[in-house]
Amino acid sequence: MIHIPLGHASLANADLQGADLREANFREANLSGANLSGACLWQANLQGANLTLVNLIQSPFEGVNLKNTTVAGVIWVDGSIK
């Protein structure tokens, strides 16, 4: 697994379908409109991120930091938050 700091990045409309994003740092990142379906987001830091209109179909969210995250219009089917 490669650790790339993505904090404050603009990943609007990015196609990250099926990506291994375990422990990724998306703090304050703009992920609006991104396709994260099937992406593994275990232990990811999404604090303050913009998840408006993000596709999270079948994306596991175990241990994700969602503090102050904007979540509007998210598509989420068969995902799990723990």
mmCIF file of C-alpha atoms in Angstrom:
data_model
loop_
_atom_site.group_PDB
_atom_site.id
_atom_site.type_symbol
_atom_site.label_atom_id
_atom_site.label_comp_id
_atom_site.label_asym_id
_atom_site.label_seq_id
_atom_site.Cartn_x
_atom_site.Cartn_y
_atom_site.Cartn_z
ATOM 1 C CA MET A 1 0.000 0.000 0.000
ATOM 2 C CA ILE A 2 1.333 3.423 -0.962
ATOM 3 C CA HIS A 3 0.614 6.310 1.406
ATOM 4 C CA ILE A 4 0.018 9.497 -0.549
ATOM 5 C CA PRO A 5 -1.118 12.591 1.375
ATOM 6 C CA LEU A 6 -4.232 13.828 -0.412
ATOM 7 C CA GLY A 7 -5.291 16.423 2.139
ATOM 8 C CA HIS A 8 -6.636 19.652 0.626
ATOM 9 C CA ALA A 9 -6.495 18.032 -2.843
ATOM 10 C CA SER A 10 -9.163 18.593 -5.457
ATOM 11 C CA LEU A 11 -10.360 15.211 -6.646
ATOM 12 C CA ALA A 12 -13.740 16.432 -7.852
ATOM 13 C CA ASN A 13 -15.294 13.965 -10.314
ATOM 14 C CA ALA A 14 -12.305 11.606 -9.977
ATOM 15 C CA ASP A 15 -12.813 7.945 -10.891
ATOM 16 C CA LEU A 16 -11.388 5.985 -7.953
ATOM 17 C CA GLN A 17 -13.641 2.957 -8.431
ATOM 18 C CA GLY A 18 -12.244 -0.109 -6.649
ATOM 19 C CA ALA A 19 -9.162 1.746 -5.368
ATOM 20 C CA ASP A 20 -7.364 0.635 -2.201
ATOM 21 C CA LEU A 21 -7.556 3.824 -0.135
ATOM 22 C CA ARG A 22 -6.966 2.305 3.299
ATOM 23 C CA GLU A 23 -5.536 4.891 5.704
ATOM 24 C CA ALA A 24 -5.566 7.589 2.987
ATOM 25 C CA ASN A 25 -5.521 11.181 4.214
ATOM 26 C CA PHE A 26 -8.323 13.091 2.470
ATOM 27 C CA ARG A 27 -8.527 15.794 5.155
ATOM 28 C CA GLU A 28 -10.247 18.899 3.697
ATOM 29 C CA ALA A 29 -10.139 17.318 0.190
ATOM 30 C CA ASN A 30 -12.775 18.053 -2.437
ATOM 31 C CA LEU A 31 -14.182 14.696 -3.568
ATOM 32 C CA SER A 32 -17.484 16.087 -4.889
ATOM 33 C CA GLY A 33 -18.913 13.957 -7.680
ATOM 34 C CA ALA A 34 -16.158 11.334 -7.322
ATOM 35 C CA ASN A 35 -16.775 7.671 -8.089
ATOM 36 C CA LEU A 36 -15.572 5.681 -5.062
ATOM 37 C CA SER A 37 -17.758 2.634 -5.691
ATOM 38 C CA GLY A 38 -16.067 -0.485 -4.388
ATOM 39 C CA ALA A 39 -13.153 1.532 -2.992
ATOM 40 C CA CYS A 40 -11.713 0.344 0.323
ATOM 41 C CA LEU A 41 -11.714 3.314 2.706
ATOM 42 C CA TRP A 42 -10.854 1.552 5.979
ATOM 43 C CA GLN A 43 -9.270 3.934 8.495
ATOM 44 C CA ALA A 44 -9.271 6.797 5.937
ATOM 45 C CA ASN A 45 -9.232 10.383 7.197
ATOM 46 C CA LEU A 46 -12.077 12.312 5.554
ATOM 47 C CA GLN A 47 -12.224 15.031 8.202
ATOM 48 C CA GLY A 48 -13.631 18.203 6.659
ATOM 49 C CA ALA A 49 -13.787 16.660 3.173
ATOM 50 C CA ASN A 50 -16.513 17.462 0.644
ATOM 51 C CA LEU A 51 -18.361 14.250 -0.308
ATOM 52 C CA THR A 52 -21.239 15.940 -2.149
ATOM 53 C CA LEU A 53 -22.751 13.608 -4.785
ATOM 54 C CA VAL A 54 -20.101 10.903 -4.229
ATOM 55 C CA ASN A 55 -20.781 7.328 -5.359
ATOM 56 C CA LEU A 56 -19.964 4.998 -2.425
ATOM 57 C CA ILE A 57 -21.733 1.843 -3.643
ATOM 58 C CA GLN A 58 -20.203 -1.171 -1.851
ATOM 59 C CA SER A 59 -17.477 0.907 -0.190
ATOM 60 C CA PRO A 60 -16.515 -0.272 3.320
ATOM 61 C CA PHE A 61 -16.025 2.564 5.816
ATOM 62 C CA GLU A 62 -14.596 0.875 8.926
ATOM 63 C CA GLY A 63 -12.872 3.379 11.203
ATOM 64 C CA VAL A 64 -13.274 6.351 8.830
ATOM 65 C CA ASN A 65 -12.971 9.843 10.325
ATOM 66 C CA LEU A 66 -16.021 11.804 9.088
ATOM 67 C CA LYS A 67 -15.770 14.745 11.499
ATOM 68 C CA ASN A 68 -17.018 17.981 9.844
ATOM 69 C CA THR A 69 -17.419 16.179 6.501
ATOM 70 C CA THR A 70 -19.964 17.478 3.989
ATOM 71 C CA VAL A 71 -22.178 14.562 2.968
ATOM 72 C CA ALA A 72 -25.031 15.500 0.614
ATOM 73 C CA GLY A 73 -26.609 13.471 -2.151
ATOM 74 C CA VAL A 74 -24.274 10.532 -1.571
ATOM 75 C CA ILE A 75 -25.129 7.288 -3.362
ATOM 76 C CA TRP A 76 -24.498 4.483 -0.918
ATOM 77 C CA VAL A 77 -25.794 0.912 -1.321
ATOM 78 C CA ASP A 78 -24.458 -2.115 0.543
ATOM 79 C CA GLY A 79 -21.722 -0.118 2.245
ATOM 80 C CA SER A 80 -20.883 -0.580 5.907
ATOM 81 C CA ILE A 81 -19.880 1.901 8.602
ATOM 82 C CA LYS A 82 -18.307 0.573 11.779
#
